[in-house]
Amino acid sequence: MAYEDMRQPIESGCPDGFQYMHPVMRKNFGLWKFHEHPRPGVLRHVAHSGDEIWTVKAGTQRILDVYSLRKLTEIGEKYGDGYVRFTIRSNIEYMVSDESKVDPLITALTDAGFIVGGTGNSVAMMSHTQGWLHCDIPGTDASGVVKAMMDELVDEFQNCNMPNRVHMTTSCCQINCGGQGDIAINVQHTKPPRINHDLVANVCERPSVVARCPVAAIRPAMVNGKASLEVDEKKCICCGACFPPCPPMQINDPEHTKLAIWVGGNHSNARSKPTFQKLVASGIPNNPPRWPEATAIVKRILKEYKEGAKDWERVNDWIERIGWPRFFEVTGLPFTKYHIDNWRGARSSLNASTHIRF
Amino acid sequence: MAAKKMYDTPMLDELEKGPWPSFISGFKRLRDDHPDERINEMASSLLGQLEHSYETRKGYWKGGTVSVFGYGGGIIPRFSEVGDAFPASREFHTLRVQPPAGNYYTTDMLNQLGDSWEKHGSGLVTFHGQTGNIMFIGTTTKGTQHFFDEINEYGWDLGGAGPCVRTAMSCVGSARCEQSCANEHGIQRWLVNNFTDDVHRPALPYKFKFKVSGCPNDCVNAIERADFAVIGTWRDDMKVDQEEVKNFVKAKGREYVIDNVVTRCPTQALSLKDDDTLEVDNHNCVRCMHCLNVMNKALSPGDDRGITLLIGGKRTLKIGDLMGTVIVPFMKMESEEDYERLVEIAEETIDFFAENALEHERTGEMIERIGLVNFLEGVGIEVDPHMVNNPRQSSYVRTDGWDEEAEKWFARKTEEAAG
Ligand code: HEM
Ligand code: SF4
Ligand code: SF4
Ligand code: SF4
Ligand code: SF4
């Protein structure tokens, strides 16, 4: 393409969503009074004006092919009012102003293979990252882990039997783009990067790689007469942060890349202040295509939460009440030296009291 | 015409089993049914490479540089390391496209986007990535430009990738939620669209994210995942419909209400009276939302609404997870001046970040390194006791400016009292 054929972009930024909202939502913007949850997957919002909007929510495979997308839009045109929105967990929501449209929508979605649910006290669709499908440092395939797990948790998605909502996430490395969750399944590298010294000088900007390391484990070094880098393997926490700026520092490893499970991440301010997730299990084999070991642990945690938590307690509230020793006891998970934090601020996570449950 | 190359996918086939919709079945539909040879070959190669990843438990993509004419970011470039074996997905870039605030679509718009993507891309798309973008997954460098040109003409723009202002997110909020205390979508657009240049031309030390939730339930996870988190709230009394309280008590019983509402209040601000009305100590309510969530028909936010602003939330790399810190406990968001003031704080913050952060350092890490006070002085915001959980604990501090600072505090208090 010649330079003069190049088209200057129109820098329009973020479009105004108002114009694409269901007219009932536009009319009652900021004027909603209350909502109800008539059945799993369905919400009824009532405005001060008396207007109503019904929402039907369905889980999808997140990575949509255009056929699936067109199926979803066709359902919206035929059975909905032609307006949809997507949630941050990649569920689709159809909004209709008339209750009589709810059942046909549910039938159409179900017939097309989508799963209606994900509202109220359900296990919501897992939010996840890209994995082997697209990222450059993934230790596993987030889409695959999620598909395999949601197959097993589909009843919990379709019913609302948990004490409170359960948000799950997966991330395919410790950088954890997938986010916090009541239960988070993240990849944990367990061995320092293997360095291909022949390539470092050509590919990596060494000072910026050194700067990337959170524990200052990387040093410039001459190896076989060539400028390269070396890693103090005792210090290295295997985070993989050096890989993106320096691909010859290979962190992925088919054997030593493990899954780890973290619990109690809750970003809501409801009741307690927001909390980050905590490590509970590691060393779980990265076992495609269905990762049964990870799923078994998740199901065990969910079972104990469901039985042990009181109404409205999120996973973190439940553990806070019963205490971590009891959590390890009821879930049968081993407590190891790796559960004791040694990073900055670690002291605040140690018990400086005689508050002990027997 | 040679027949398209097919690959056996015994492991991926396992992911077609079970009730949850399968992304693998979607890839296969593109491979087997799509009339365009370009698309079905791309899908076939992608399946081959993915199966190879499943077998060897390793990823095979590497980055590079691809952008559209005029922009520096917005594309995640992906080149295959095993392109010789799976040639049709050798280049498989993703475009990050900014969705409408609140993520509303008409089915027509989605179809239009689908048409363009079938013309120029792989036919794979995600609503949305965790950063909020629509992710159009898989096209060549040429396809990237053509697809962008086409959708840009009818109203869509790229989001950010790299060290820049990123696509923002806001909750469903005012459009459908009775808890909303702010116009989330308006705030999102005011903020992001003021920084369009910083979205498209990465020039910051590292990424910068805005997120907007309409109330402290924080449905878009702003506090933990945004450099600049805007959370709707109110400061007068919550509204109590005592008739609805009585109905709720009648339906659920006193025990349920005491166990699940009254005793769950983190500040013990609630009391269920003998006549089944609810008394609220509004001065001690911390707007946690719990009681409003449980009794959403009876309890509602007050009328004096606005936002709380928190700075510096982020995920793991490099020093560990950080929550945002309260910078502005409350500000009104009504007039144009209010919006301008919010944008001004954002500008000050981003300027300060650009000048003071180290390379690859987020705002939260910068604040941790230099101390909150230096940041506040840099962006011109007064200290406030709402910014801390507790005052300093360490006695290692010089306090020779104490009298002056105390004067400032009293002067501010006098000014506030004068209104
Ligand atoms: C080469 C390095 C990286 C790549 C290729 C990468 C890629 C991505 C991708 C593709 C997403 C969107 C995921 C999705 O929506 O499916 C994402 C989101 C995200 N990334 Fe990364 N990432 C990288 C490094 C990092 C680092 C170093 C951090 C550091 C903290 C980070 C933090 C995040 C966060 C927090 C999100 C989610 C955004 C949000 O919800 O606010 N990423 N990243
Ligand atoms: S979690 Fe890691 S591997 Fe996964 S998308 Fe983020 S950076 Fe890539
Ligand atoms: S893996 Fe992480 S800790 Fe280890 S050398 Fe690389 S950056 Fe440093
Ligand atoms: S953050 Fe609050 S206002 Fe926004 S959708 Fe959630 S509950 Fe509603
Ligand atoms: S909103 Fe939270 S703090 Fe306020 S009264 Fe209700 S439960 Fe208590």
mmCIF file with all atom_site columns, N, CA, C and O and ligand atoms in Angstrom, chain A residues 269-271, chain B residues 234 238 260-270 278-282 284-293 299, ligand 5:
data_model
loop_
_atom_site.group_PDB
_atom_site.id
_atom_site.type_symbol
_atom_site.label_atom_id
_atom_site.label_alt_id
_atom_site.label_comp_id
_atom_site.label_asym_id
_atom_site.label_entity_id
_atom_site.label_seq_id
_atom_site.pdbx_PDB_ins_code
_atom_site.Cartn_x
_atom_site.Cartn_y
_atom_site.Cartn_z
_atom_site.occupancy
_atom_site.B_iso_or_equiv
_atom_site.pdbx_formal_charge
_atom_site.auth_seq_id
_atom_site.auth_comp_id
_atom_site.auth_asym_id
_atom_site.auth_atom_id
_atom_site.pdbx_PDB_model_num
ATOM   1   N  N   . ASN A 1 269 ? -17.215 -4.811  48.708 1.00 0.00 ? 269 ASN A N   1
ATOM   2   C  CA  . ASN A 1 269 ? -17.064 -4.225  50.043 1.00 0.00 ? 269 ASN A CA  1
ATOM   3   C  C   . ASN A 1 269 ? -18.125 -4.747  51.010 1.00 0.00 ? 269 ASN A C   1
ATOM   4   O  O   . ASN A 1 269 ? -18.155 -4.330  52.165 1.00 0.00 ? 269 ASN A O   1
ATOM   5   N  N   . ALA A 1 270 ? -19.024 -5.598  50.518 1.00 0.00 ? 270 ALA A N   1
ATOM   6   C  CA  . ALA A 1 270 ? -20.142 -6.042  51.359 1.00 0.00 ? 270 ALA A CA  1
ATOM   7   C  C   . ALA A 1 270 ? -19.620 -6.765  52.599 1.00 0.00 ? 270 ALA A C   1
ATOM   8   O  O   . ALA A 1 270 ? -18.791 -7.665  52.498 1.00 0.00 ? 270 ALA A O   1
ATOM   9   N  N   . ARG A 1 271 ? -20.128 -6.380  53.735 1.00 0.00 ? 271 ARG A N   1
ATOM   10  C  CA  . ARG A 1 271 ? -19.676 -6.886  55.048 1.00 0.00 ? 271 ARG A CA  1
ATOM   11  C  C   . ARG A 1 271 ? -18.220 -6.519  55.307 1.00 0.00 ? 271 ARG A C   1
ATOM   12  O  O   . ARG A 1 271 ? -17.941 -5.464  55.840 1.00 0.00 ? 271 ARG A O   1
ATOM   13  N  N   . TRP B 2 234 ? -23.059 7.212   48.628 1.00 0.00 ? 234 TRP B N   1
ATOM   14  C  CA  . TRP B 2 234 ? -23.895 8.330   49.063 1.00 0.00 ? 234 TRP B CA  1
ATOM   15  C  C   . TRP B 2 234 ? -23.454 8.738   50.455 1.00 0.00 ? 234 TRP B C   1
ATOM   16  O  O   . TRP B 2 234 ? -22.743 8.001   51.120 1.00 0.00 ? 234 TRP B O   1
ATOM   17  N  N   . MET B 2 238 ? -29.420 6.394   54.388 1.00 0.00 ? 238 MET B N   1
ATOM   18  C  CA  . MET B 2 238 ? -30.020 5.431   53.434 1.00 0.00 ? 238 MET B CA  1
ATOM   19  C  C   . MET B 2 238 ? -31.530 5.509   53.561 1.00 0.00 ? 238 MET B C   1
ATOM   20  O  O   . MET B 2 238 ? -32.076 5.907   54.593 1.00 0.00 ? 238 MET B O   1
ATOM   21  N  N   . ASN B 2 260 ? -29.024 -12.567 59.643 1.00 0.00 ? 260 ASN B N   1
ATOM   22  C  CA  . ASN B 2 260 ? -28.478 -12.307 58.314 1.00 0.00 ? 260 ASN B CA  1
ATOM   23  C  C   . ASN B 2 260 ? -28.364 -10.841 57.948 1.00 0.00 ? 260 ASN B C   1
ATOM   24  O  O   . ASN B 2 260 ? -27.682 -10.507 56.990 1.00 0.00 ? 260 ASN B O   1
ATOM   25  N  N   . VAL B 2 261 ? -29.037 -9.999  58.672 1.00 0.00 ? 261 VAL B N   1
ATOM   26  C  CA  . VAL B 2 261 ? -28.942 -8.577  58.345 1.00 0.00 ? 261 VAL B CA  1
ATOM   27  C  C   . VAL B 2 261 ? -28.300 -7.837  59.520 1.00 0.00 ? 261 VAL B C   1
ATOM   28  O  O   . VAL B 2 261 ? -27.193 -7.314  59.399 1.00 0.00 ? 261 VAL B O   1
ATOM   29  N  N   . VAL B 2 262 ? -28.945 -7.876  60.653 1.00 0.00 ? 262 VAL B N   1
ATOM   30  C  CA  . VAL B 2 262 ? -28.516 -7.041  61.779 1.00 0.00 ? 262 VAL B CA  1
ATOM   31  C  C   . VAL B 2 262 ? -27.102 -7.408  62.247 1.00 0.00 ? 262 VAL B C   1
ATOM   32  O  O   . VAL B 2 262 ? -26.221 -6.548  62.336 1.00 0.00 ? 262 VAL B O   1
ATOM   33  N  N   . THR B 2 263 ? -26.873 -8.686  62.505 1.00 0.00 ? 263 THR B N   1
ATOM   34  C  CA  . THR B 2 263 ? -25.562 -9.054  63.065 1.00 0.00 ? 263 THR B CA  1
ATOM   35  C  C   . THR B 2 263 ? -24.470 -9.123  62.003 1.00 0.00 ? 263 THR B C   1
ATOM   36  O  O   . THR B 2 263 ? -23.303 -9.255  62.326 1.00 0.00 ? 263 THR B O   1
ATOM   37  N  N   . ARG B 2 264 ? -24.820 -9.060  60.738 1.00 0.00 ? 264 ARG B N   1
ATOM   38  C  CA  . ARG B 2 264 ? -23.794 -9.077  59.696 1.00 0.00 ? 264 ARG B CA  1
ATOM   39  C  C   . ARG B 2 264 ? -23.299 -7.677  59.372 1.00 0.00 ? 264 ARG B C   1
ATOM   40  O  O   . ARG B 2 264 ? -22.373 -7.509  58.593 1.00 0.00 ? 264 ARG B O   1
ATOM   41  N  N   . CYS B 2 265 ? -23.937 -6.677  59.933 1.00 0.00 ? 265 CYS B N   1
ATOM   42  C  CA  . CYS B 2 265 ? -23.494 -5.312  59.655 1.00 0.00 ? 265 CYS B CA  1
ATOM   43  C  C   . CYS B 2 265 ? -22.118 -5.110  60.295 1.00 0.00 ? 265 CYS B C   1
ATOM   44  O  O   . CYS B 2 265 ? -21.961 -5.329  61.485 1.00 0.00 ? 265 CYS B O   1
ATOM   45  N  N   . PRO B 2 266 ? -21.113 -4.726  59.507 1.00 0.00 ? 266 PRO B N   1
ATOM   46  C  CA  . PRO B 2 266 ? -19.749 -4.674  60.052 1.00 0.00 ? 266 PRO B CA  1
ATOM   47  C  C   . PRO B 2 266 ? -19.575 -3.617  61.144 1.00 0.00 ? 266 PRO B C   1
ATOM   48  O  O   . PRO B 2 266 ? -18.631 -3.694  61.915 1.00 0.00 ? 266 PRO B O   1
ATOM   49  N  N   . THR B 2 267 ? -20.450 -2.648  61.217 1.00 0.00 ? 267 THR B N   1
ATOM   50  C  CA  . THR B 2 267 ? -20.277 -1.583  62.221 1.00 0.00 ? 267 THR B CA  1
ATOM   51  C  C   . THR B 2 267 ? -21.423 -1.561  63.230 1.00 0.00 ? 267 THR B C   1
ATOM   52  O  O   . THR B 2 267 ? -21.603 -0.580  63.942 1.00 0.00 ? 267 THR B O   1
ATOM   53  N  N   . GLN B 2 268 ? -22.183 -2.629  63.268 1.00 0.00 ? 268 GLN B N   1
ATOM   54  C  CA  . GLN B 2 268 ? -23.324 -2.703  64.201 1.00 0.00 ? 268 GLN B CA  1
ATOM   55  C  C   . GLN B 2 268 ? -24.195 -1.454  64.143 1.00 0.00 ? 268 GLN B C   1
ATOM   56  O  O   . GLN B 2 268 ? -24.551 -0.874  65.163 1.00 0.00 ? 268 GLN B O   1
ATOM   57  N  N   . ALA B 2 269 ? -24.531 -1.084  62.940 1.00 0.00 ? 269 ALA B N   1
ATOM   58  C  CA  . ALA B 2 269 ? -25.312 0.134   62.750 1.00 0.00 ? 269 ALA B CA  1
ATOM   59  C  C   . ALA B 2 269 ? -26.811 -0.148  62.632 1.00 0.00 ? 269 ALA B C   1
ATOM   60  O  O   . ALA B 2 269 ? -27.595 0.770   62.401 1.00 0.00 ? 269 ALA B O   1
ATOM   61  N  N   . LEU B 2 270 ? -27.198 -1.406  62.779 1.00 0.00 ? 270 LEU B N   1
ATOM   62  C  CA  . LEU B 2 270 ? -28.606 -1.748  62.557 1.00 0.00 ? 270 LEU B CA  1
ATOM   63  C  C   . LEU B 2 270 ? -29.243 -2.310  63.819 1.00 0.00 ? 270 LEU B C   1
ATOM   64  O  O   . LEU B 2 270 ? -28.591 -2.996  64.610 1.00 0.00 ? 270 LEU B O   1
ATOM   65  N  N   . LEU B 2 278 ? -36.854 -1.105  61.154 1.00 0.00 ? 278 LEU B N   1
ATOM   66  C  CA  . LEU B 2 278 ? -35.391 -1.173  61.212 1.00 0.00 ? 278 LEU B CA  1
ATOM   67  C  C   . LEU B 2 278 ? -34.840 0.219   61.504 1.00 0.00 ? 278 LEU B C   1
ATOM   68  O  O   . LEU B 2 278 ? -35.210 1.195   60.856 1.00 0.00 ? 278 LEU B O   1
ATOM   69  N  N   . GLU B 2 279 ? -33.971 0.289   62.513 1.00 0.00 ? 279 GLU B N   1
ATOM   70  C  CA  . GLU B 2 279 ? -33.334 1.560   62.826 1.00 0.00 ? 279 GLU B CA  1
ATOM   71  C  C   . GLU B 2 279 ? -31.902 1.519   62.288 1.00 0.00 ? 279 GLU B C   1
ATOM   72  O  O   . GLU B 2 279 ? -31.201 0.527   62.473 1.00 0.00 ? 279 GLU B O   1
ATOM   73  N  N   . VAL B 2 280 ? -31.498 2.598   61.636 1.00 0.00 ? 280 VAL B N   1
ATOM   74  C  CA  . VAL B 2 280 ? -30.148 2.655   61.057 1.00 0.00 ? 280 VAL B CA  1
ATOM   75  C  C   . VAL B 2 280 ? -29.356 3.788   61.690 1.00 0.00 ? 280 VAL B C   1
ATOM   76  O  O   . VAL B 2 280 ? -29.828 4.927   61.726 1.00 0.00 ? 280 VAL B O   1
ATOM   77  N  N   . ASP B 2 281 ? -28.198 3.467   62.217 1.00 0.00 ? 281 ASP B N   1
ATOM   78  C  CA  . ASP B 2 281 ? -27.278 4.495   62.710 1.00 0.00 ? 281 ASP B CA  1
ATOM   79  C  C   . ASP B 2 281 ? -26.436 4.944   61.512 1.00 0.00 ? 281 ASP B C   1
ATOM   80  O  O   . ASP B 2 281 ? -25.341 4.436   61.262 1.00 0.00 ? 281 ASP B O   1
ATOM   81  N  N   . ASN B 2 282 ? -26.971 5.890   60.760 1.00 0.00 ? 282 ASN B N   1
ATOM   82  C  CA  . ASN B 2 282 ? -26.354 6.250   59.482 1.00 0.00 ? 282 ASN B CA  1
ATOM   83  C  C   . ASN B 2 282 ? -24.949 6.821   59.623 1.00 0.00 ? 282 ASN B C   1
ATOM   84  O  O   . ASN B 2 282 ? -24.130 6.696   58.721 1.00 0.00 ? 282 ASN B O   1
ATOM   85  N  N   . ASN B 2 284 ? -22.684 5.777   61.463 1.00 0.00 ? 284 ASN B N   1
ATOM   86  C  CA  . ASN B 2 284 ? -21.711 4.687   61.560 1.00 0.00 ? 284 ASN B CA  1
ATOM   87  C  C   . ASN B 2 284 ? -21.787 3.689   60.413 1.00 0.00 ? 284 ASN B C   1
ATOM   88  O  O   . ASN B 2 284 ? -20.968 2.785   60.329 1.00 0.00 ? 284 ASN B O   1
ATOM   89  N  N   . CYS B 2 285 ? -22.794 3.838   59.564 1.00 0.00 ? 285 CYS B N   1
ATOM   90  C  CA  . CYS B 2 285 ? -22.873 2.941   58.403 1.00 0.00 ? 285 CYS B CA  1
ATOM   91  C  C   . CYS B 2 285 ? -21.683 3.235   57.492 1.00 0.00 ? 285 CYS B C   1
ATOM   92  O  O   . CYS B 2 285 ? -21.395 4.392   57.208 1.00 0.00 ? 285 CYS B O   1
ATOM   93  N  N   . VAL B 2 286 ? -20.973 2.175   57.057 1.00 0.00 ? 286 VAL B N   1
ATOM   94  C  CA  . VAL B 2 286 ? -19.829 2.388   56.155 1.00 0.00 ? 286 VAL B CA  1
ATOM   95  C  C   . VAL B 2 286 ? -20.193 2.093   54.696 1.00 0.00 ? 286 VAL B C   1
ATOM   96  O  O   . VAL B 2 286 ? -19.324 1.902   53.858 1.00 0.00 ? 286 VAL B O   1
ATOM   97  N  N   . ARG B 2 287 ? -21.483 2.071   54.412 1.00 0.00 ? 287 ARG B N   1
ATOM   98  C  CA  . ARG B 2 287 ? -21.969 1.868   53.027 1.00 0.00 ? 287 ARG B CA  1
ATOM   99  C  C   . ARG B 2 287 ? -21.395 0.581   52.434 1.00 0.00 ? 287 ARG B C   1
ATOM   100 O  O   . ARG B 2 287 ? -20.960 0.564   51.283 1.00 0.00 ? 287 ARG B O   1
ATOM   101 N  N   . CYS B 2 288 ? -21.397 -0.496  53.240 1.00 0.00 ? 288 CYS B N   1
ATOM   102 C  CA  . CYS B 2 288 ? -20.813 -1.737  52.738 1.00 0.00 ? 288 CYS B CA  1
ATOM   103 C  C   . CYS B 2 288 ? -21.744 -2.421  51.755 1.00 0.00 ? 288 CYS B C   1
ATOM   104 O  O   . CYS B 2 288 ? -21.344 -3.291  51.006 1.00 0.00 ? 288 CYS B O   1
ATOM   105 N  N   . MET B 2 289 ? -23.011 -2.067  51.766 1.00 0.00 ? 289 MET B N   1
ATOM   106 C  CA  . MET B 2 289 ? -24.057 -2.575  50.862 1.00 0.00 ? 289 MET B CA  1
ATOM   107 C  C   . MET B 2 289 ? -24.715 -3.868  51.344 1.00 0.00 ? 289 MET B C   1
ATOM   108 O  O   . MET B 2 289 ? -25.691 -4.311  50.733 1.00 0.00 ? 289 MET B O   1
ATOM   109 N  N   . HIS B 2 290 ? -24.218 -4.492  52.382 1.00 0.00 ? 290 HIS B N   1
ATOM   110 C  CA  . HIS B 2 290 ? -24.776 -5.803  52.727 1.00 0.00 ? 290 HIS B CA  1
ATOM   111 C  C   . HIS B 2 290 ? -26.283 -5.746  52.968 1.00 0.00 ? 290 HIS B C   1
ATOM   112 O  O   . HIS B 2 290 ? -27.050 -6.484  52.358 1.00 0.00 ? 290 HIS B O   1
ATOM   113 N  N   . CYS B 2 291 ? -26.721 -4.866  53.873 1.00 0.00 ? 291 CYS B N   1
ATOM   114 C  CA  . CYS B 2 291 ? -28.155 -4.873  54.199 1.00 0.00 ? 291 CYS B CA  1
ATOM   115 C  C   . CYS B 2 291 ? -29.006 -4.457  52.989 1.00 0.00 ? 291 CYS B C   1
ATOM   116 O  O   . CYS B 2 291 ? -30.112 -4.953  52.799 1.00 0.00 ? 291 CYS B O   1
ATOM   117 N  N   . LEU B 2 292 ? -28.458 -3.568  52.163 1.00 0.00 ? 292 LEU B N   1
ATOM   118 C  CA  . LEU B 2 292 ? -29.212 -3.173  50.965 1.00 0.00 ? 292 LEU B CA  1
ATOM   119 C  C   . LEU B 2 292 ? -29.318 -4.336  49.975 1.00 0.00 ? 292 LEU B C   1
ATOM   120 O  O   . LEU B 2 292 ? -30.323 -4.481  49.284 1.00 0.00 ? 292 LEU B O   1
ATOM   121 N  N   . ASN B 2 293 ? -28.281 -5.158  49.921 1.00 0.00 ? 293 ASN B N   1
ATOM   122 C  CA  . ASN B 2 293 ? -28.327 -6.321  49.028 1.00 0.00 ? 293 ASN B CA  1
ATOM   123 C  C   . ASN B 2 293 ? -29.383 -7.320  49.504 1.00 0.00 ? 293 ASN B C   1
ATOM   124 O  O   . ASN B 2 293 ? -30.112 -7.897  48.701 1.00 0.00 ? 293 ASN B O   1
ATOM   125 N  N   . LEU B 2 299 ? -34.564 -1.229  51.418 1.00 0.00 ? 299 LEU B N   1
ATOM   126 C  CA  . LEU B 2 299 ? -33.477 -0.293  51.689 1.00 0.00 ? 299 LEU B CA  1
ATOM   127 C  C   . LEU B 2 299 ? -32.857 0.197   50.390 1.00 0.00 ? 299 LEU B C   1
ATOM   128 O  O   . LEU B 2 299 ? -32.632 -0.584  49.470 1.00 0.00 ? 299 LEU B O   1
HETATM 129 S  S1  . SF4 C 3 .   ? -24.769 -0.790  54.438 1.00 0.00 ? 5   SF4 C S1  1
HETATM 130 FE FE1 . SF4 C 3 .   ? -23.442 -2.163  55.596 1.00 0.00 ? 5   SF4 C FE1 1
HETATM 131 S  S2  . SF4 C 3 .   ? -22.558 -0.825  57.148 1.00 0.00 ? 5   SF4 C S2  1
HETATM 132 FE FE2 . SF4 C 3 .   ? -24.361 0.210   56.391 1.00 0.00 ? 5   SF4 C FE2 1
HETATM 133 S  S3  . SF4 C 3 .   ? -25.995 -0.415  57.761 1.00 0.00 ? 5   SF4 C S3  1
HETATM 134 FE FE3 . SF4 C 3 .   ? -26.019 -1.792  56.016 1.00 0.00 ? 5   SF4 C FE3 1
HETATM 135 S  S4  . SF4 C 3 .   ? -24.832 -3.544  56.672 1.00 0.00 ? 5   SF4 C S4  1
HETATM 136 FE FE4 . SF4 C 3 .   ? -24.335 -1.852  58.046 1.00 0.00 ? 5   SF4 C FE4 1
#
